[in-house]
Each structure stands twice: as structure tokens, then as C-alpha cells.
PDB file of C-alpha atoms in Angstrom:
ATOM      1  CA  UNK A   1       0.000   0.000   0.000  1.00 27.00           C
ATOM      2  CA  UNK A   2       0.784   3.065  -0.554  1.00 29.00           C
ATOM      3  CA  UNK A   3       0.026   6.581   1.031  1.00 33.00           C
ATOM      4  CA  UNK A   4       0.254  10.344   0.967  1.00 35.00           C
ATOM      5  CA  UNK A   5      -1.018  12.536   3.972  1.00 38.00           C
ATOM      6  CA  UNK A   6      -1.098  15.870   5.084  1.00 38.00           C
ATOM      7  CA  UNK A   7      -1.405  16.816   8.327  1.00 40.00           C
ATOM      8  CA  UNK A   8      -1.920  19.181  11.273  1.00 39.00           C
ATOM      9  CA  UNK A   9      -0.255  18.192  14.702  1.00 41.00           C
ATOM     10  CA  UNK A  10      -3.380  18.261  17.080  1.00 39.00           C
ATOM     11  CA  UNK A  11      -1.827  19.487  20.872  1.00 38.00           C
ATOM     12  CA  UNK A  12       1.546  20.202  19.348  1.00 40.00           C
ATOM     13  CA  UNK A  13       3.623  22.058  21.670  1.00 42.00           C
ATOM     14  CA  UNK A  14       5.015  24.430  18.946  1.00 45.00           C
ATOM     15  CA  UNK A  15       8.828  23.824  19.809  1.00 48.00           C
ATOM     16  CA  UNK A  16      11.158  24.849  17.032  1.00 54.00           C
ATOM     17  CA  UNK A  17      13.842  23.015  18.111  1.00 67.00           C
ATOM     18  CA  UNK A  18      11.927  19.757  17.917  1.00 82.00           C
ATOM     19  CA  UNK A  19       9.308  19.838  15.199  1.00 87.00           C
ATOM     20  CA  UNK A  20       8.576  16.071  15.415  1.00 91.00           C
ATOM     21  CA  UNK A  21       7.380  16.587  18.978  1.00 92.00           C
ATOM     22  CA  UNK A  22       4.065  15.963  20.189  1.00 92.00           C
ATOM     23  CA  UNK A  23       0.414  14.608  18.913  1.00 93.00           C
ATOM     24  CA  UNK A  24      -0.757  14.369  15.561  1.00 93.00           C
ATOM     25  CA  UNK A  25      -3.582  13.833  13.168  1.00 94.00           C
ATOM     26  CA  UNK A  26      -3.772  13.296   9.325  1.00 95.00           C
ATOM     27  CA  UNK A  27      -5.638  12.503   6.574  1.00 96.00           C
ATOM     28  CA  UNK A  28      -4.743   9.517   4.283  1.00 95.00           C
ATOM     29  CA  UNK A  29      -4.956   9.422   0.264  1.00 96.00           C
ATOM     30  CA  UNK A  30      -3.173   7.375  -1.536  1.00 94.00           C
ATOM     31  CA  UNK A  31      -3.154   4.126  -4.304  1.00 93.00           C
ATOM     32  CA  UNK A  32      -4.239   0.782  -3.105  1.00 89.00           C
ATOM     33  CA  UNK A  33      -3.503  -2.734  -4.401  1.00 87.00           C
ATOM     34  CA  UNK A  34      -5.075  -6.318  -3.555  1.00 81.00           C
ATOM     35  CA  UNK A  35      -2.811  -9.332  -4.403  1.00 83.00           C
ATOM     36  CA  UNK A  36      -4.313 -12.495  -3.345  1.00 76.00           C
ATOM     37  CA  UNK A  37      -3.884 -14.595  -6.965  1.00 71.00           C
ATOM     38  CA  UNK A  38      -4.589 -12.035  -9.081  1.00 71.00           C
ATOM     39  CA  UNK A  39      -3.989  -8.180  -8.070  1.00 76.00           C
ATOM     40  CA  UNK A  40      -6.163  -4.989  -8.436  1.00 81.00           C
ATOM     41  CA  UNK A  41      -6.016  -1.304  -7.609  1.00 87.00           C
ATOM     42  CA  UNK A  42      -7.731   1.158  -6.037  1.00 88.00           C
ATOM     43  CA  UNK A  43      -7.847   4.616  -3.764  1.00 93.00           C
ATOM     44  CA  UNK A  44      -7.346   4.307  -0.093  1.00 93.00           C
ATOM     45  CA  UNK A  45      -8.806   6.930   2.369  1.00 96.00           C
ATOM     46  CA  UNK A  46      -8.402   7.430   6.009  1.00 97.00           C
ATOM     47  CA  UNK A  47      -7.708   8.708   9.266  1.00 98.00           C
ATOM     48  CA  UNK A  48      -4.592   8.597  11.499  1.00 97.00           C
ATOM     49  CA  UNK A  49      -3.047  10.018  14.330  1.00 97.00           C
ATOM     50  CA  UNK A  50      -0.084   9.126  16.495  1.00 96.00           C
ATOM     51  CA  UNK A  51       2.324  10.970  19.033  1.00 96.00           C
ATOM     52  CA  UNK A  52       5.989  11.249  18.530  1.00 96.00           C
ATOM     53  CA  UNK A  53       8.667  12.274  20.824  1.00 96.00           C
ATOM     54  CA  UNK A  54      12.109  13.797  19.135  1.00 95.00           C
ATOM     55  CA  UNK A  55      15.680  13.309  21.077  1.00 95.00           C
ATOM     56  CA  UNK A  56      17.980  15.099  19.277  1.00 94.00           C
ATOM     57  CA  UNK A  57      17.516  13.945  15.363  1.00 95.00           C
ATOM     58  CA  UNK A  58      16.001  10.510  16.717  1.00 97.00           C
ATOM     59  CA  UNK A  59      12.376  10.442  16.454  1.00 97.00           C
ATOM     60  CA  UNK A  60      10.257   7.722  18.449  1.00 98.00           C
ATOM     61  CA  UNK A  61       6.656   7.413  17.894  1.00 97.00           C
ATOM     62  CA  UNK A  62       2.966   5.305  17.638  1.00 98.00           C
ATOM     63  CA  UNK A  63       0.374   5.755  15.315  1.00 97.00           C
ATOM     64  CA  UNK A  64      -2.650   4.437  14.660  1.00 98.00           C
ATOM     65  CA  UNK A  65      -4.982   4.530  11.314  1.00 97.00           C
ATOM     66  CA  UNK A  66      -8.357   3.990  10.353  1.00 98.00           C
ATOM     67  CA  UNK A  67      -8.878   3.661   6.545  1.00 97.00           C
ATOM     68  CA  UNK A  68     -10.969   2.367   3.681  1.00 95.00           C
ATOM     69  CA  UNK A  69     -10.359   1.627  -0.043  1.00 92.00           C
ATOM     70  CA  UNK A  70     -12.774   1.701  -2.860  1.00 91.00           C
ATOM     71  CA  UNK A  71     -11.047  -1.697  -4.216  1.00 85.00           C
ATOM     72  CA  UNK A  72     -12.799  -4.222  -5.652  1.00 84.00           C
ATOM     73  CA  UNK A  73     -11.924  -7.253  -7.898  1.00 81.00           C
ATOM     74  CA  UNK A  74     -14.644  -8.803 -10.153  1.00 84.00           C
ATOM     75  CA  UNK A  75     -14.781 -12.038 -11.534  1.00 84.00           C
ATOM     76  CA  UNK A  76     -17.249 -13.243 -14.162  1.00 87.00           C
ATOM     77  CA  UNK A  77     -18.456 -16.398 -15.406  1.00 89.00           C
ATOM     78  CA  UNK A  78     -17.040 -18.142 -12.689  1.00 86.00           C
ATOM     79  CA  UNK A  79     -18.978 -20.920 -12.086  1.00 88.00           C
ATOM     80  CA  UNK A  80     -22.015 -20.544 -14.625  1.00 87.00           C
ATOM     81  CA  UNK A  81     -22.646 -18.001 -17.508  1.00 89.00           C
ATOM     82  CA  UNK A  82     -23.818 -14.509 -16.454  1.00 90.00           C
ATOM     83  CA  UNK A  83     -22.529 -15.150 -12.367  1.00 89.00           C
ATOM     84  CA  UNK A  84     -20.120 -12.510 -10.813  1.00 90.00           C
ATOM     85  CA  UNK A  85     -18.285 -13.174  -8.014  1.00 86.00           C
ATOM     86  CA  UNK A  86     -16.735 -10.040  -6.614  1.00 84.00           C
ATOM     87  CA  UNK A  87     -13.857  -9.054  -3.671  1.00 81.00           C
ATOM     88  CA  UNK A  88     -14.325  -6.111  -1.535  1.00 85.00           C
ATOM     89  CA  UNK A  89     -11.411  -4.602   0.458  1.00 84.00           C
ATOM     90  CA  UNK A  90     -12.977  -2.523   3.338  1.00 88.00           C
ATOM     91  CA  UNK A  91     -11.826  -1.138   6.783  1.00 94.00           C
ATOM     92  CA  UNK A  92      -8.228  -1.805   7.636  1.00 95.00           C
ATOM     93  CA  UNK A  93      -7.270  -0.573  11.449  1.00 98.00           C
ATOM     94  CA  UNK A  94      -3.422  -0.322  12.076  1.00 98.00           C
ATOM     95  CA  UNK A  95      -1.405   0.334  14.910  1.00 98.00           C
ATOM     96  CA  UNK A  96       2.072   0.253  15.008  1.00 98.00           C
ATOM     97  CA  UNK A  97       5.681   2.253  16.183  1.00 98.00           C
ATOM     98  CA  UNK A  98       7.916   4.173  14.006  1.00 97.00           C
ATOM     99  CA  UNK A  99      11.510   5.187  14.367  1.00 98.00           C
ATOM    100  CA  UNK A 100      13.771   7.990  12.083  1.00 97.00           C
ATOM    101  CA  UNK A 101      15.686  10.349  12.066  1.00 97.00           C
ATOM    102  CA  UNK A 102      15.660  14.193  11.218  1.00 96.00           C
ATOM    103  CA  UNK A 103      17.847  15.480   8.506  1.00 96.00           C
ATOM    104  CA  UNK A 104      17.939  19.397   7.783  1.00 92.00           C
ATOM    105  CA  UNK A 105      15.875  20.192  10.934  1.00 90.00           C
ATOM    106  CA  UNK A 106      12.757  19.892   8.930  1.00 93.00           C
ATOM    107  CA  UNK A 107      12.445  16.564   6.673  1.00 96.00           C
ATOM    108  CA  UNK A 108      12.196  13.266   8.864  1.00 97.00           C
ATOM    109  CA  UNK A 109      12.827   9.799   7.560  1.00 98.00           C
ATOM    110  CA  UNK A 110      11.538   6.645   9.242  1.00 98.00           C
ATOM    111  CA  UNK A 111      10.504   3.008   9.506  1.00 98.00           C
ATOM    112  CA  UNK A 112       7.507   1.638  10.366  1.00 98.00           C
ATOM    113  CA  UNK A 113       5.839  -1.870  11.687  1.00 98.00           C
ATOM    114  CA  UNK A 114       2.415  -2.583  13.564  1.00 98.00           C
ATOM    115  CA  UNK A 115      -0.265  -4.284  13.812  1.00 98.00           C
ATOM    116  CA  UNK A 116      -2.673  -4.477  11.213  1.00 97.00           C
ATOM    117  CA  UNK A 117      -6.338  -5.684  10.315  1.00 97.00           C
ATOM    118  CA  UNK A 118      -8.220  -5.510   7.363  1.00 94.00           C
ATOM    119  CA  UNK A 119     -12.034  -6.288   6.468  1.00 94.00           C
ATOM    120  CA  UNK A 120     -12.572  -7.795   3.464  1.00 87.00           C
ATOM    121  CA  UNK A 121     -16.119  -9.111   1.501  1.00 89.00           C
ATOM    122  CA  UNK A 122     -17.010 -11.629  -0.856  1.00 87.00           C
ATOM    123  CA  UNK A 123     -20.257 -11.330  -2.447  1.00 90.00           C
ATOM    124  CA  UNK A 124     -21.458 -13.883  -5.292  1.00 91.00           C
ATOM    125  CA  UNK A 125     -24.479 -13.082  -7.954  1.00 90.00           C
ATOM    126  CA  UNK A 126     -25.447 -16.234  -9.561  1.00 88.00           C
ATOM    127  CA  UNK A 127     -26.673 -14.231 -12.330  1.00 87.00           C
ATOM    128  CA  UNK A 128     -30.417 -15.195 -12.059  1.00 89.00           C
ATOM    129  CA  UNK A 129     -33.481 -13.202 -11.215  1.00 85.00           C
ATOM    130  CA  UNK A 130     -34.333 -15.526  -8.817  1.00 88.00           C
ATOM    131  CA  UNK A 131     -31.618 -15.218  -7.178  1.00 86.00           C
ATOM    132  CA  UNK A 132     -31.291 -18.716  -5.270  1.00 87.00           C
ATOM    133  CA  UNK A 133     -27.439 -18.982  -5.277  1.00 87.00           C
ATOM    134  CA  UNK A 134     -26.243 -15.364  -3.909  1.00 88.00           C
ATOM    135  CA  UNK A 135     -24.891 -14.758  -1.003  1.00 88.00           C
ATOM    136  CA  UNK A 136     -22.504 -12.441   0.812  1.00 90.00           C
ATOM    137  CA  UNK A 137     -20.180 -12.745   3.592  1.00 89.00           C
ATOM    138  CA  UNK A 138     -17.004 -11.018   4.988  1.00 90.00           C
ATOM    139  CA  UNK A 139     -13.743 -12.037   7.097  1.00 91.00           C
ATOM    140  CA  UNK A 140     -11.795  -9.848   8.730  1.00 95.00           C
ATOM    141  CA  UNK A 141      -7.652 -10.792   8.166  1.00 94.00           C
ATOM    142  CA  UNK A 142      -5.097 -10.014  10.813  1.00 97.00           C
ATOM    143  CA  UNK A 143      -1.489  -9.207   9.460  1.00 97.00           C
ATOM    144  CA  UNK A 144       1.623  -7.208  10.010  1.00 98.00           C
ATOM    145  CA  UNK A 145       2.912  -3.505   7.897  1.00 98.00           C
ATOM    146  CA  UNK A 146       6.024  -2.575   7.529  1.00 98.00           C
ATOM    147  CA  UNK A 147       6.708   0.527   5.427  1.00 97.00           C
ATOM    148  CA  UNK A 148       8.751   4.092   5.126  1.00 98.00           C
ATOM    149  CA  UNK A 149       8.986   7.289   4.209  1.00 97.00           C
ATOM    150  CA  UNK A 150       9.727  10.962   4.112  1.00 98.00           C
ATOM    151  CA  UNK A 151       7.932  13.727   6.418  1.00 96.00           C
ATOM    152  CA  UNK A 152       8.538  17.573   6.014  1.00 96.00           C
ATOM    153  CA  UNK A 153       7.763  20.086   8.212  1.00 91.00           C
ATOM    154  CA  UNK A 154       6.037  23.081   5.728  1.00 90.00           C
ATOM    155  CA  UNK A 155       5.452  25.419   9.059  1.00 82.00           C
ATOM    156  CA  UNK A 156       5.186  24.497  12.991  1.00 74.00           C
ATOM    157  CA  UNK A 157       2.238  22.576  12.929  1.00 76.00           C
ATOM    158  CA  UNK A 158       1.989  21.085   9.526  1.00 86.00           C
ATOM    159  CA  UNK A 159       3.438  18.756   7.321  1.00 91.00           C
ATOM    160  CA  UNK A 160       3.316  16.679   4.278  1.00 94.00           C
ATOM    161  CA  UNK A 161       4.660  12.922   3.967  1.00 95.00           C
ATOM    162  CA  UNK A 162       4.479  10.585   1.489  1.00 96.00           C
ATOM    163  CA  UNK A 163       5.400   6.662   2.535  1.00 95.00           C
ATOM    164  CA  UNK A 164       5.034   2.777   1.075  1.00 96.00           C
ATOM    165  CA  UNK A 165       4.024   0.620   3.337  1.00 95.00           C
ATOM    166  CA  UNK A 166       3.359  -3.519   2.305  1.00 96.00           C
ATOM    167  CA  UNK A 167       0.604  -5.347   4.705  1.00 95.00           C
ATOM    168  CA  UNK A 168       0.913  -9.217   4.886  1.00 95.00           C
ATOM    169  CA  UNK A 169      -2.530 -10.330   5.837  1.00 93.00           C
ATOM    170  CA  UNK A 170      -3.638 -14.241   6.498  1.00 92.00           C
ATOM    171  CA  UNK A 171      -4.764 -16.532   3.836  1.00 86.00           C
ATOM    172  CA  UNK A 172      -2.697 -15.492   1.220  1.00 85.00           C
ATOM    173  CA  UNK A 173      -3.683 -11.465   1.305  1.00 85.00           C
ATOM    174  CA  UNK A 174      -1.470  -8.921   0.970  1.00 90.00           C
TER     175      UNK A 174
END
């Protein structure tokens, strides 16, 4: 997966001298991609927000997202002519640490891991009016993100970053 964000610290304590100090909240927009036999792409959307504490040009932090994506992979004629059977990614909660370092005073580059879990649904159409074969049903698929990336401080209180971040869900999701 794959992000951009922009963000304003929420509570920041407005020190200079350590501009990755404090609480934060950002939005999330970014590309999204399913591989699970087959990949497909989408755009991801969310919600995060995460505290970091800055000694010296080490920065230590957690962070936690909520997001969605409006990915979906479609397969037809799968098992008679005219069915669809279609793949929903949905929610995906993370939480996780990071750890960088500062470079310049103002850009910050860092690691990431957590914790992550993602929704997805699987909804067939058997292609009839009646109707008799559809059903729907969703899992929800525990896994582990790792990513990194770049975070610049425009002004005391704001920033842009841009990151890539891979999520290894169960059964064969990623």
C-alpha cells in the first residue's frame, strides 16, 4: 500500500527546536492494491493520528490509522454463464511504532511496523433473477505492515509525507 497525507499536529507544543514533537492527526490518500492470486487497484482513504517524541535527530513514535479503499476485484463467469463473483477490500485498522531520524531540521525519515487488520467481503451473484445462489459474507484478516517514508515540516504545525508501506494479511492477502 501506498500513502500520501497531510497533516496538522493536534496538541503540538510548537517547539522549534523539535518539530517532530508531540500529537498528531492526518488525513490519508493514496493508491491501493489487492494481491491475493490475481492483483487490483484502487484509492485508499483514512484517518490517522499518532504521538511522537524527538531526542535530538532521533524520532520515536505510535500511530494508529483507520482507513478504507474503494477496491474491488470482479470475476465473471465463474462458475455458470452470467454469475459474478466479486472481492471487496474494506476497513483496515493499524497500529504500530515508528523510528527515524531528522535530517535538515525539517524533513524526517523513518521506519515503520504494527499491527494491522483488514475487512474484506465476498459477495457472489449467480446471475439469475431468482436469485437462489447469492450470497454475501465477509472475514476480517489479521497481518503485520512494515513501510517508510519521508515527512517535512512546511510550518510548525503542519506537514506533508508521502510513505510505502506492504501489509501481509492471512490466507494469502497482501
Amino acid at each position: 500500500l501506498a500513502a500520501s497525507a497531510i497533516a496538522t499536529p493536534a496538541l503540538a507544543q510548537g517547539n522549534g527546536a523539535a518539530p517532530f514533537t508531540g500529537a498528531h492527526v492526518e488525513a490519508i490518500a493514496g493508491w491501493d492494491q489487492l494481491r491475493n492470486g490475481g492483483h487490483k487497484s484502487g484509492f485508499l482513504y483514512g484517518l490517522g493520528a499518532g504521538y511522537d517524541m524527538q531526542m535530538g535527530s532521533a524520532v520515536v513514535g505510535i500511530e494508529g490509522e483507520l482507513s478504507d479503499s474503494n477496491l474491488r476485484r470482479r470475476e465473471y463467469d465463474v462458475f455458470a454463464t452470467d454469475d459474478r463473483l466479486t472481492l471487496k477490500a474494506g476497513r483496515d485498522l493499524y497500529i504500530g511504532g515508528r523510528v527515524g531520524g531528522v535530517i535538515g531540521g525539517r524533513t524526517l525519515l523513518y521506519a515503520k511496523a504494527g499491527y494491522t487488520n483488514a475487512r474484506a467481503t465476498l459477495t457472489y451473484d449467480d446471475g439469475t433473477a431468482q436469485g437462489l445462489g447469492d450470497f454475501r459474507d465477509h472475514t476480517n484478516l489479521d497481518g503485520v505492515r512494515l513501510g517508510a517514508g519521508a515527512e517535512y515540516a512546511i510550518v510548525p504545525n503542519a506537514f506533508v509525507k508521502a510513505e510505502y508501506r506492504y501489509s501481509n494479511y492471512e490466507k494469502g492477502f497482501s
